Coordinates of C-alpha atoms in Angstrom, one line a residue:
X1 CA 119.5 138.7 71.9
X2 CA 118.0 137.6 68.5
X3 CA 119.9 135.7 65.8
X4 CA 119.3 135.0 62.1
X5 CA 120.4 131.4 62.2
X6 CA 120.6 130.9 58.4
X7 CA 122.9 133.8 57.8
X8 CA 124.7 133.8 61.1
X9 CA 124.2 137.6 61.5
X10 CA 123.6 138.9 64.9
X11 CA 121.1 141.5 66.1
X12 CA 119.5 142.4 62.8
X13 CA 116.5 144.7 62.9
X14 CA 113.3 143.2 61.4
X15 CA 113.3 145.2 58.2
X16 CA 116.8 144.0 57.3
X17 CA 116.0 140.5 58.4
X18 CA 113.1 140.3 55.9
X19 CA 115.6 141.1 53.1
X20 CA 117.7 138.0 53.9
X21 CA 117.6 135.6 50.9
X22 CA 117.8 132.5 53.2
X23 CA 114.8 133.7 55.2
X24 CA 112.7 134.5 52.1
X25 CA 112.4 130.9 51.0
X26 CA 113.8 128.7 48.2
X27 CA 112.4 131.0 45.4
X28 CA 114.8 133.8 46.3
X29 CA 116.9 134.9 43.3
X30 CA 120.4 136.2 44.2
X31 CA 120.7 138.1 40.8
X32 CA 117.4 140.0 41.3
X33 CA 117.7 140.6 45.0
X34 CA 119.0 144.2 45.6
X35 CA 120.6 143.1 48.9
X36 CA 122.5 140.2 47.3
X37 CA 123.6 142.1 44.2
X38 CA 126.8 144.1 44.1
X39 CA 129.7 143.3 46.5
X40 CA 127.6 141.0 48.7
X41 CA 128.2 143.2 51.7
X42 CA 125.8 144.4 54.4
X43 CA 126.5 146.7 57.3
X44 CA 126.4 145.3 60.8
X45 CA 123.8 147.0 63.1
X46 CA 123.5 146.9 66.8
X47 CA 120.4 148.4 68.4
X48 CA 119.3 149.6 64.9
X49 CA 122.4 151.8 64.6
X50 CA 125.2 151.2 62.1
X51 CA 128.6 150.4 63.8
X52 CA 131.2 152.9 62.7
X53 CA 134.2 151.3 64.5
X54 CA 133.9 147.8 63.1
X55 CA 133.7 148.6 59.4
X56 CA 131.5 146.0 57.7
X57 CA 130.9 142.3 58.1
X58 CA 131.4 140.5 54.8
X59 CA 128.8 137.9 54.1
X60 CA 129.8 135.7 51.2
X61 CA 127.3 134.0 48.9
X62 CA 126.8 130.3 49.7
X63 CA 128.5 128.5 46.8
X64 CA 127.1 125.1 47.9
X65 CA 123.6 126.4 47.3
X66 CA 122.9 123.6 44.9
X67 CA 123.4 121.1 47.7
X68 CA 120.5 122.7 49.5
X69 CA 122.3 123.1 52.8
X70 CA 121.8 119.6 54.1
X71 CA 123.8 117.9 51.4
X72 CA 126.7 120.4 51.9
X73 CA 126.9 119.4 55.5
X74 CA 126.6 115.7 54.7
X75 CA 129.5 116.0 52.2
X76 CA 131.7 117.5 54.9
X77 CA 130.9 114.7 57.3
X78 CA 131.6 112.1 54.7
X79 CA 135.0 113.7 53.8
X80 CA 135.9 113.7 57.5
X81 CA 135.0 110.1 57.9
X82 CA 137.0 109.0 54.9
X83 CA 140.0 111.0 56.1
X84 CA 139.8 109.4 59.6
X85 CA 139.6 105.9 58.1
X86 CA 142.7 106.5 56.0
X87 CA 144.7 107.7 59.1
X88 CA 143.5 104.6 61.0
X89 CA 144.6 102.3 58.2
X90 CA 148.1 103.9 58.1
X91 CA 148.5 103.6 61.9
X92 CA 147.5 99.9 61.8
X93 CA 149.8 99.1 58.9
X94 CA 152.7 100.8 60.8
X95 CA 151.9 98.9 64.0
X96 CA 151.8 95.5 62.1
X97 CA 155.0 96.1 60.3
X98 CA 157.0 97.2 63.4
X99 CA 155.3 94.6 65.7
X100 CA 156.0 91.7 63.5
X101 CA 159.7 91.9 64.3
X102 CA 159.1 91.1 67.9
X103 CA 156.1 88.8 67.6
X104 CA 154.0 91.4 69.4
X105 CA 151.2 91.7 66.9
X106 CA 147.9 92.8 68.5
X107 CA 148.6 91.0 71.7
X108 CA 145.9 91.7 74.2
X109 CA 147.1 93.3 77.4
X110 CA 149.2 90.7 79.1
X111 CA 148.9 92.4 82.4
X112 CA 145.5 91.3 83.7
X113 CA 145.9 88.2 85.7
X114 CA 144.1 86.1 88.1
X115 CA 144.5 86.1 91.8
X116 CA 147.7 85.0 93.5
X117 CA 148.3 83.9 97.0
X118 CA 149.9 86.3 99.3
X119 CA 153.2 85.3 100.9
X120 CA 155.3 87.0 103.5
X121 CA 158.4 85.5 102.0
X122 CA 161.8 87.0 102.0
X123 CA 163.0 90.2 100.8
X124 CA 165.7 92.6 100.4
X125 CA 168.3 91.2 102.5
X126 CA 165.7 89.1 103.0
X127 CA 164.1 87.3 105.7
X128 CA 167.4 85.7 106.4
X129 CA 165.6 83.2 108.5
X130 CA 163.9 81.6 105.5
X131 CA 164.8 81.8 101.8
X132 CA 162.2 79.4 100.4
X133 CA 159.5 80.3 98.0
X134 CA 155.9 79.5 99.0
X135 CA 153.9 79.7 95.8
X136 CA 150.3 78.6 95.7
X137 CA 148.4 77.7 92.5
X138 CA 147.2 80.8 90.6
X139 CA 144.3 81.2 88.2
X140 CA 145.5 83.1 85.1
X141 CA 143.4 84.3 82.3
X142 CA 144.2 83.4 78.7
X143 CA 145.9 86.7 77.8
X144 CA 148.4 86.2 80.6
X145 CA 149.3 82.7 79.4
X146 CA 149.9 84.0 75.8
X147 CA 152.3 86.6 77.0
X148 CA 155.2 84.2 77.7
X149 CA 155.9 83.1 74.0
X150 CA 156.0 86.7 72.9
X151 CA 158.5 87.8 75.4
X152 CA 160.5 84.6 75.0
X153 CA 161.3 85.8 71.4
X154 CA 162.8 89.0 72.8
X155 CA 164.9 87.0 75.3
X156 CA 166.1 84.7 72.5
X157 CA 167.3 87.7 70.6
X158 CA 169.1 89.1 73.6
X159 CA 170.7 85.7 74.2
X160 CA 172.0 85.5 70.7
X161 CA 173.8 88.8 71.1
X162 CA 175.6 87.9 74.3
X163 CA 179.4 88.0 74.0
X164 CA 181.8 88.2 77.0
X165 CA 184.7 90.2 75.6
X166 CA 187.6 91.1 77.8
X167 CA 188.0 94.9 78.1
X168 CA 191.2 96.7 77.5
X169 CA 192.6 98.0 80.8
X170 CA 193.7 101.7 80.7
X171 CA 197.3 102.5 81.8
X172 CA 198.2 104.6 84.9
X173 CA 199.1 107.7 82.9
X174 CA 195.7 107.8 81.3
X175 CA 194.1 107.6 84.8
X176 CA 196.3 110.4 86.1
X177 CA 195.2 112.7 83.3
X178 CA 191.5 112.1 84.2
X179 CA 191.8 112.7 87.9
X180 CA 194.9 114.8 88.6
X181 CA 193.7 116.2 91.9
X182 CA 193.0 112.7 93.3
X183 CA 196.5 111.6 92.5
X184 CA 197.9 114.7 94.1
X185 CA 196.2 113.9 97.4
X186 CA 196.6 110.2 97.8
X187 CA 200.2 109.0 97.9
X188 CA 201.6 105.9 96.3
X189 CA 203.1 104.6 99.6
X190 CA 201.5 104.0 103.0
X191 CA 202.6 103.4 106.6
X192 CA 204.2 99.9 106.9
X193 CA 202.8 99.1 110.4
X194 CA 199.1 99.4 109.5
X195 CA 196.9 97.0 107.5
X196 CA 195.1 100.0 106.1
X197 CA 196.4 102.3 103.4
X198 CA 197.2 105.2 105.8
X199 CA 199.5 108.2 105.7
X200 CA 200.3 111.5 107.5
X201 CA 199.2 114.7 105.8
X202 CA 200.3 118.1 106.9
X203 CA 197.4 120.2 108.3
X204 CA 197.8 123.9 107.5
X205 CA 194.7 125.3 109.2
X206 CA 194.7 127.4 112.3
X207 CA 193.2 126.5 115.7
X208 CA 190.1 128.5 115.0
X209 CA 189.4 127.1 111.6
X210 CA 186.6 124.5 111.1
X211 CA 188.3 121.5 109.4
X212 CA 184.9 120.3 108.1
X213 CA 183.5 123.6 107.1
X214 CA 183.4 122.7 103.4
X215 CA 182.7 119.0 103.6
X216 CA 179.9 118.3 101.2
X217 CA 178.6 115.3 103.2
X218 CA 178.2 117.6 106.2
X219 CA 176.7 120.5 104.2
X220 CA 174.1 118.5 102.2
X221 CA 172.9 115.9 104.7
X222 CA 171.4 116.8 108.0
X223 CA 171.7 113.2 109.1
X224 CA 175.5 113.4 109.4
X225 CA 175.8 116.7 111.1
X226 CA 175.9 115.1 114.5
X227 CA 178.9 113.0 113.5
X228 CA 180.8 116.0 112.1
X229 CA 180.0 118.0 115.2
X230 CA 181.7 115.3 117.3
X231 CA 184.7 115.2 114.9
X232 CA 185.1 119.0 115.2
X233 CA 185.4 118.7 119.0
X234 CA 188.1 116.0 119.0
X235 CA 189.9 117.0 115.9
X236 CA 192.8 119.0 117.5
X237 CA 193.4 116.2 120.1
X238 CA 194.3 113.8 117.3
X239 CA 196.8 115.9 115.4
X240 CA 200.4 114.7 115.4
X241 CA 202.9 117.5 116.2
X242 CA 206.4 117.3 114.7
X243 CA 208.9 120.1 114.2
X244 CA 206.4 122.9 114.7
X245 CA 204.0 121.4 112.1
X246 CA 200.7 119.6 112.5
X247 CA 199.9 116.4 110.8
X248 CA 196.6 114.4 110.6
X249 CA 196.4 110.7 109.8
X250 CA 194.5 109.9 106.6
X251 CA 193.2 106.4 105.7
X252 CA 191.5 104.6 102.9
X253 CA 189.5 101.4 103.5
X254 CA 191.3 98.1 103.7
X255 CA 188.2 96.3 102.2
X256 CA 185.1 97.2 100.3
X257 CA 181.7 95.6 100.3
X258 CA 180.9 96.5 96.7
X259 CA 177.6 94.8 95.9
X260 CA 175.0 94.0 95.1
X261 CA 171.9 96.1 96.2
X262 CA 169.1 94.0 97.7
X263 CA 171.5 91.1 98.2
X264 CA 172.1 91.3 102.0
X265 CA 174.9 93.8 102.0
X266 CA 173.3 95.8 104.9
X267 CA 173.1 92.7 107.0
X268 CA 176.7 91.8 106.3
X269 CA 177.7 95.3 107.2
X270 CA 175.8 95.4 110.5
X271 CA 177.4 92.1 111.6
X272 CA 180.9 92.9 110.5
X273 CA 180.9 96.2 112.4
X274 CA 180.3 94.3 115.6
X275 CA 183.8 92.7 115.3
X276 CA 186.2 94.5 117.7
X277 CA 188.9 95.0 115.0
X278 CA 186.6 96.3 112.2
X279 CA 185.7 100.0 111.6
X280 CA 183.6 101.5 108.9
X281 CA 183.2 104.9 107.3
X282 CA 181.1 107.4 109.3
X283 CA 178.4 106.8 106.6
X284 CA 177.4 103.3 105.6
X285 CA 177.1 104.0 101.9
X286 CA 179.1 107.1 100.8
X287 CA 178.7 106.2 97.1
X288 CA 181.8 108.4 96.5
X289 CA 183.6 106.4 93.9
X290 CA 180.4 106.0 91.8
X291 CA 178.4 109.1 92.3
X292 CA 179.5 111.8 94.7
X293 CA 182.9 112.5 93.1
X294 CA 181.0 113.3 89.9
X295 CA 178.5 115.6 91.8
X296 CA 175.6 113.1 91.6
X297 CA 173.3 112.9 94.5
X298 CA 170.4 111.6 92.4
X299 CA 171.1 111.3 88.7
X300 CA 167.5 112.4 87.8
X301 CA 168.1 115.6 89.8
X302 CA 171.1 116.6 87.7
X303 CA 174.6 117.4 88.9
X304 CA 175.8 119.3 92.0
X305 CA 179.3 120.4 93.0
X306 CA 181.7 117.5 92.8
X307 CA 182.7 116.1 96.2
X308 CA 186.5 116.2 96.4
X309 CA 188.6 113.3 97.6
X310 CA 189.2 115.1 100.9
X311 CA 185.5 115.0 101.7
X312 CA 185.6 111.2 101.3
X313 CA 188.7 110.8 103.4
X314 CA 187.0 112.8 106.2
X315 CA 184.5 110.0 106.6
X316 CA 187.3 107.7 107.9
X317 CA 188.6 110.2 110.5
X318 CA 186.9 108.3 113.4
X319 CA 188.7 105.1 112.5
X320 CA 191.9 107.0 111.8
X321 CA 191.8 108.4 115.3
X322 CA 191.7 105.0 116.8
X323 CA 194.4 103.7 114.5
X324 CA 196.6 106.6 115.4
X325 CA 196.1 105.9 119.1
X326 CA 197.3 102.3 118.6
X327 CA 200.3 103.4 116.4
X328 CA 201.5 105.8 119.1
X329 CA 201.1 103.3 121.9
X330 CA 204.3 102.1 123.6
X331 CA 203.7 98.5 122.6
X332 CA 203.7 99.3 119.0
X333 CA 206.7 101.7 119.2
X334 CA 208.8 99.3 121.3
X335 CA 208.0 95.9 119.7
X336 CA 207.1 97.0 116.2
X337 CA 203.7 95.3 116.4
X338 CA 201.3 95.9 113.6
X339 CA 198.0 97.6 114.1
X340 CA 195.1 95.1 113.6
X341 CA 192.2 97.5 113.1
X342 CA 190.9 97.5 109.6
X343 CA 188.6 99.9 107.9
X344 CA 185.7 98.9 105.6
X345 CA 183.3 100.7 103.2
X346 CA 180.0 99.3 102.1
X347 CA 178.5 101.2 99.1
X348 CA 176.5 98.7 97.2
X349 CA 176.8 100.7 94.0
X350 CA 180.6 100.3 93.7
X351 CA 180.5 97.0 91.7
X352 CA 178.0 98.1 89.0
X353 CA 177.2 101.8 88.8
X354 CA 179.4 103.5 86.2
X355 CA 176.5 105.6 84.8
X356 CA 178.4 108.9 85.2
X357 CA 181.3 108.1 82.9
X358 CA 179.6 109.4 79.7
X359 CA 179.3 112.9 81.2
X360 CA 183.0 113.1 82.1
X361 CA 185.1 110.8 79.9
X362 CA 185.2 111.6 76.2
X363 CA 187.4 108.8 74.9
X364 CA 184.7 106.2 74.6
X365 CA 185.0 103.2 72.3
X366 CA 181.8 102.1 70.6
X367 CA 179.7 103.3 73.5
X368 CA 181.8 101.5 76.2
X369 CA 183.3 103.4 79.1
X370 CA 187.1 103.9 78.8
X371 CA 187.5 104.0 82.6
X372 CA 185.7 102.2 85.3
X373 CA 185.6 102.6 89.1
X374 CA 187.9 99.7 89.7
X375 CA 190.6 101.2 87.5
X376 CA 191.0 104.1 90.0
X377 CA 190.6 102.0 93.2
X378 CA 193.3 99.6 91.9
X379 CA 195.6 102.5 91.0
X380 CA 195.7 103.6 94.6
X381 CA 195.1 100.3 96.4
X382 CA 196.3 97.4 94.4
X383 CA 196.1 95.2 97.5
X384 CA 192.5 96.1 98.4
X385 CA 190.1 93.3 99.3
X386 CA 186.6 93.1 97.9
X387 CA 183.5 91.4 99.2
X388 CA 180.5 90.7 97.0
X389 CA 177.1 89.4 98.2
X390 CA 174.8 88.0 95.5
X391 CA 171.4 86.4 95.4
X392 CA 169.2 84.8 92.8
X393 CA 168.9 87.7 90.3
X394 CA 165.2 86.9 89.7
X395 CA 164.4 87.4 93.4
X396 CA 166.7 90.3 93.6
X397 CA 164.9 92.2 90.9
X398 CA 161.5 91.7 92.6
X399 CA 162.9 92.9 95.9
X400 CA 164.5 95.9 94.2
X401 CA 161.1 96.7 92.6
X402 CA 159.3 96.5 95.9
X403 CA 161.8 98.6 97.7
X404 CA 162.1 101.5 95.2
X405 CA 158.6 101.6 93.6
X406 CA 156.6 104.4 95.1
X407 CA 153.0 103.6 94.2
X408 CA 150.7 101.1 92.6
X409 CA 153.0 98.2 93.4
X410 CA 151.6 94.8 92.4
X411 CA 152.8 91.5 90.9
X412 CA 150.9 92.5 87.7
X413 CA 152.6 95.9 87.6
X414 CA 156.0 94.3 88.1
X415 CA 155.3 91.9 85.2
X416 CA 154.5 94.9 82.9
X417 CA 157.7 96.7 83.9
X418 CA 159.8 93.6 83.3
X419 CA 158.3 93.2 79.8
X420 CA 159.0 96.8 79.0
X421 CA 162.6 96.7 80.3
X422 CA 163.3 93.6 78.3
X423 CA 162.2 95.3 75.1
X424 CA 164.4 98.3 75.8
X425 CA 167.4 96.1 76.6
X426 CA 166.8 94.1 73.4
X427 CA 166.8 97.3 71.4
X428 CA 170.2 98.2 72.8
X429 CA 172.0 94.9 72.2
X430 CA 170.8 94.9 68.6
X431 CA 173.0 97.9 68.0
X432 CA 175.7 97.9 70.7
X433 CA 177.9 95.5 72.7
X434 CA 176.7 93.9 75.9
X435 CA 179.1 96.0 78.0
X436 CA 178.0 99.2 76.3
X437 CA 174.3 98.4 77.2
X438 CA 175.1 97.4 80.8
X439 CA 176.9 100.8 81.4
X440 CA 174.5 102.8 79.2
X441 CA 173.1 105.6 81.4
X442 CA 170.2 106.5 79.1
X443 CA 169.0 102.9 78.9
X444 CA 169.4 102.3 82.6
X445 CA 167.3 105.3 83.4
X446 CA 164.7 104.4 80.9
X447 CA 164.1 100.8 82.1
X448 CA 161.3 100.7 84.7
X449 CA 163.2 98.0 86.6
X450 CA 166.9 97.5 87.0
X451 CA 167.5 94.4 85.0
X452 CA 171.2 95.2 84.5
X453 CA 172.1 95.0 88.2
X454 CA 171.5 91.2 88.1
X455 CA 174.0 90.7 85.3
X456 CA 176.6 89.8 87.9
X457 CA 179.1 88.1 85.7
X458 CA 179.5 91.2 83.4
X459 CA 180.6 93.3 86.3
X460 CA 182.7 90.6 87.9
X461 CA 184.7 90.0 84.8
X462 CA 185.5 93.7 84.5
X463 CA 186.7 93.7 88.1
X464 CA 188.9 90.7 87.4
X465 CA 190.7 92.6 84.7
X466 CA 192.3 94.7 87.4
X467 CA 192.2 92.6 90.6
X468 CA 193.3 89.1 91.3
X469 CA 190.7 86.5 92.0
X470 CA 192.0 85.8 95.5
X471 CA 191.3 89.5 96.3
X472 CA 187.6 89.0 95.7
X473 CA 185.2 87.0 98.0
X474 CA 181.9 86.2 96.4
X475 CA 179.1 85.0 98.7
X476 CA 175.5 84.0 98.2
X477 CA 172.7 85.4 100.3
X478 CA 170.9 82.0 100.3
X479 CA 174.0 80.5 102.0
X480 CA 174.2 83.4 104.4
X481 CA 170.6 82.9 105.4
X482 CA 170.8 79.1 105.9
X483 CA 174.2 79.1 107.7
X484 CA 175.2 82.5 108.9
X485 CA 178.0 81.3 111.1
X486 CA 179.7 79.6 108.2
X487 CA 179.6 82.6 105.9
X488 CA 180.8 85.0 108.6
X489 CA 183.8 82.7 109.3
X490 CA 184.6 82.8 105.6
X491 CA 184.6 86.6 105.8
X492 CA 186.7 86.7 109.0
X493 CA 189.2 84.4 107.3
X494 CA 189.3 86.4 104.1
X495 CA 190.0 89.6 106.0
X496 CA 192.6 88.0 108.3
X497 CA 190.7 88.8 111.4
X498 CA 191.6 87.3 114.7
X499 CA 189.6 84.7 116.6
X500 CA 186.6 85.7 118.6
X501 CA 185.3 84.5 122.0
X502 CA 182.1 82.5 122.0
X503 CA 180.2 85.6 123.4
X504 CA 181.5 87.8 120.6
X505 CA 180.7 85.3 117.9
X506 CA 177.2 84.8 119.3
X507 CA 176.6 88.5 119.3
X508 CA 177.6 88.7 115.6
X509 CA 175.8 85.6 114.3
X510 CA 172.6 85.6 116.4
X511 CA 171.5 89.3 116.1
X512 CA 168.3 89.9 114.0
X513 CA 168.5 90.3 110.3
X514 CA 168.8 93.8 108.9
X515 CA 166.8 95.6 106.3
X516 CA 164.2 92.9 105.7
X517 CA 161.1 93.5 103.5
X518 CA 158.6 95.9 104.8
X519 CA 155.2 94.6 106.0
X520 CA 153.2 96.4 103.4
X521 CA 155.4 94.9 100.7
X522 CA 155.0 91.4 102.2
X523 CA 151.2 91.6 101.7
X524 CA 151.7 91.8 97.9
X525 CA 152.9 88.2 97.8
X526 CA 155.5 86.8 95.3
X527 CA 155.8 87.6 91.7
X528 CA 153.6 85.9 89.2
X529 CA 154.9 82.4 88.0
X530 CA 155.1 83.5 84.4
X531 CA 157.1 86.6 85.3
X532 CA 159.5 84.3 87.2
X533 CA 159.8 82.0 84.2
X534 CA 160.6 84.9 81.9
X535 CA 163.3 86.3 84.2
X536 CA 164.8 82.8 84.6
X537 CA 165.2 82.6 80.9
X538 CA 166.7 86.0 80.7
X539 CA 169.3 85.5 83.5
X540 CA 170.2 81.9 82.7
X541 CA 173.1 82.5 80.3
X542 CA 174.6 85.0 82.6
X543 CA 174.3 82.7 85.6
X544 CA 175.8 79.9 83.6
X545 CA 178.9 82.0 82.9
X546 CA 179.1 83.2 86.5
X547 CA 179.1 79.6 87.7
X548 CA 181.9 78.8 85.3
X549 CA 184.0 81.8 86.4
X550 CA 183.6 80.9 90.1
X551 CA 183.7 77.1 89.6
X552 CA 180.6 76.8 91.6
X553 CA 177.2 75.5 90.3
X554 CA 175.4 77.0 93.2
X555 CA 175.5 80.3 91.3
X556 CA 173.1 78.7 88.7
X557 CA 170.3 79.2 91.3
X558 CA 168.5 76.1 90.1
X559 CA 166.8 75.3 93.3
X560 CA 165.2 78.7 93.9

C-alpha cells in the first residue's frame, strides 16, 4: 500500500500523484494548477480504477498554508497547552477554596507511616485474659505527624455541634398504625405463672401440615435447617389440647443483650446459656427487630420479603416447649409455683441499628426517625430487661475494622478510613442534628468505618426515654475481662437467677473466651498512636456524657 502523506490520499496512481500541489514543491500555485482549480475535488482511485460506490473524496485547500505546515502544527500545540494550563489553574483554585474550610490545604498523604511493633493484644470480645495495650515506640515520617492538627480541626467542629436533646416519644396509637399485624399477633397480657411474656395461641393447621414451611429463617439459611427439622418432629407432641382445639405456647424473651458489637456480647451469651435456668433463641442473633422484619438481610443487597413476627416467635419454640413442660407439671399445678426458666435474645444490633426507618416511616422530623426499635419492644414488653456490654470505643472501632474489613488491612489503612469517616460525619452535623446523623442510613453506609456505633450515650439516652434505668444493666468489657466472676454475678442478680453450685459456677466463669481476634489480625499489631489520639479526641465528649448518665467515671476509659 502506497500513501501520499502530504495530502492524506490513499492509493493514488503515479500520474495523479505528480499533480498533487504539496508534492510539487513550494512554488506550486493553486490558482494556476488545473487540479486545484474549480471545486477542489478529486476522485478516489483504487487499483487505477475510479470507485463508483463511494462518490468522491473532498480534499479541501489548506487555509493555513501561510504557516508553512510546521507553524500550523505548532499553533495547535500551543493552544492545547494554554487550554490545559487554564483548566489546571481552575482546579487548583477550587481545591484551595474548598480545602481552606477544613485546614486540609495541600496536605501530603498522611497515610505513609513508619514501622510499628506487632502486638497480639486483645480483640473483638477480646482476649478476655488481657486487656492491656502493649505499644512500642514507632518511627513516623513527617507527613504522618502533620496529619493530627488537620483532623483535630474537624473534630473540634463536630464537638461544637454536639447537643444531647431528649427525643419525643411516640404514643401507642401511632405505633399500632405502623405495625398493625404485629399488634394483632402479640397480646397485651401474658401468663401470670411465667417470668417470660408467654401466651397460648390457637393452632389451626392439620396434622400433615408443616408448621415451619414458610418460616423465612428456615428458608433462607441452610445453617438453621437442622434446628427446624428437629422442631417439626416434636411439634405435635407439645401442642396443648383443650375442647377439641389445639394450642401452642408462644413466648417472647424475658431479657435482651442489645449491644454493642465487638464488645464481648458473644462471650456473655456463651456463658449465660450455660446457666440451667437460661434459654436463648434457636439463633444467637436473629436481628429481627432491626433488620429482618424490614426484609433486610444485608442492606447493601437491597430488600427481601419481610419476616413476619410469627417467624421470630418460632425461634423461641425450643424454650417454649420446656416452659410448657414445667407449667403442666403437677408441682406447678398444685402449689402454684412459678416457672423459673427465662428466655434471652442476643442480637448486638438491637441497641443502635435503626437504619431501615427511612424506607418505611414517612413522618420524620428534620431527618430524625419518628419511631425507634425500643418503642415497639416497650409497647409489648414494658417490663423487659436489657443488658449492654461496652468497651473503650477507640479499641472497639479497631476491632470492628479488623473483623469486617476483607482485604488490605493495616494500621495505615485504618487511619485513612478513620480520617475519611470523620470528614463525612462532620459534613452531616454541620447541617443536621446529632441524632439525625447517628441514625442516617446514607451516612452510615458511606463511612468506611462504623464511627457511630461507639457513640454509646446517644443510643442509651434514647433507650432511657422508654425504659427505666433499673431495667438496663450496663457492663464494661474491661471489667468482664479482669474479673469475670464478679460481672457474671452482677448479671445473675440482675436477672433474678437462683444460686449456682461451685461446679456450675466454675463451668460458667472458667470456660475459654469466645470470639477472640483471629491470628491473622493479631499479626497486624495495634493501631497507630496518632490514630488512637484522634479517636480519643472524637469520643471524649460522648464518654464524658456517658459517665455522667451512669454516675461512673470508669466509662471515661482514661486508663486504656
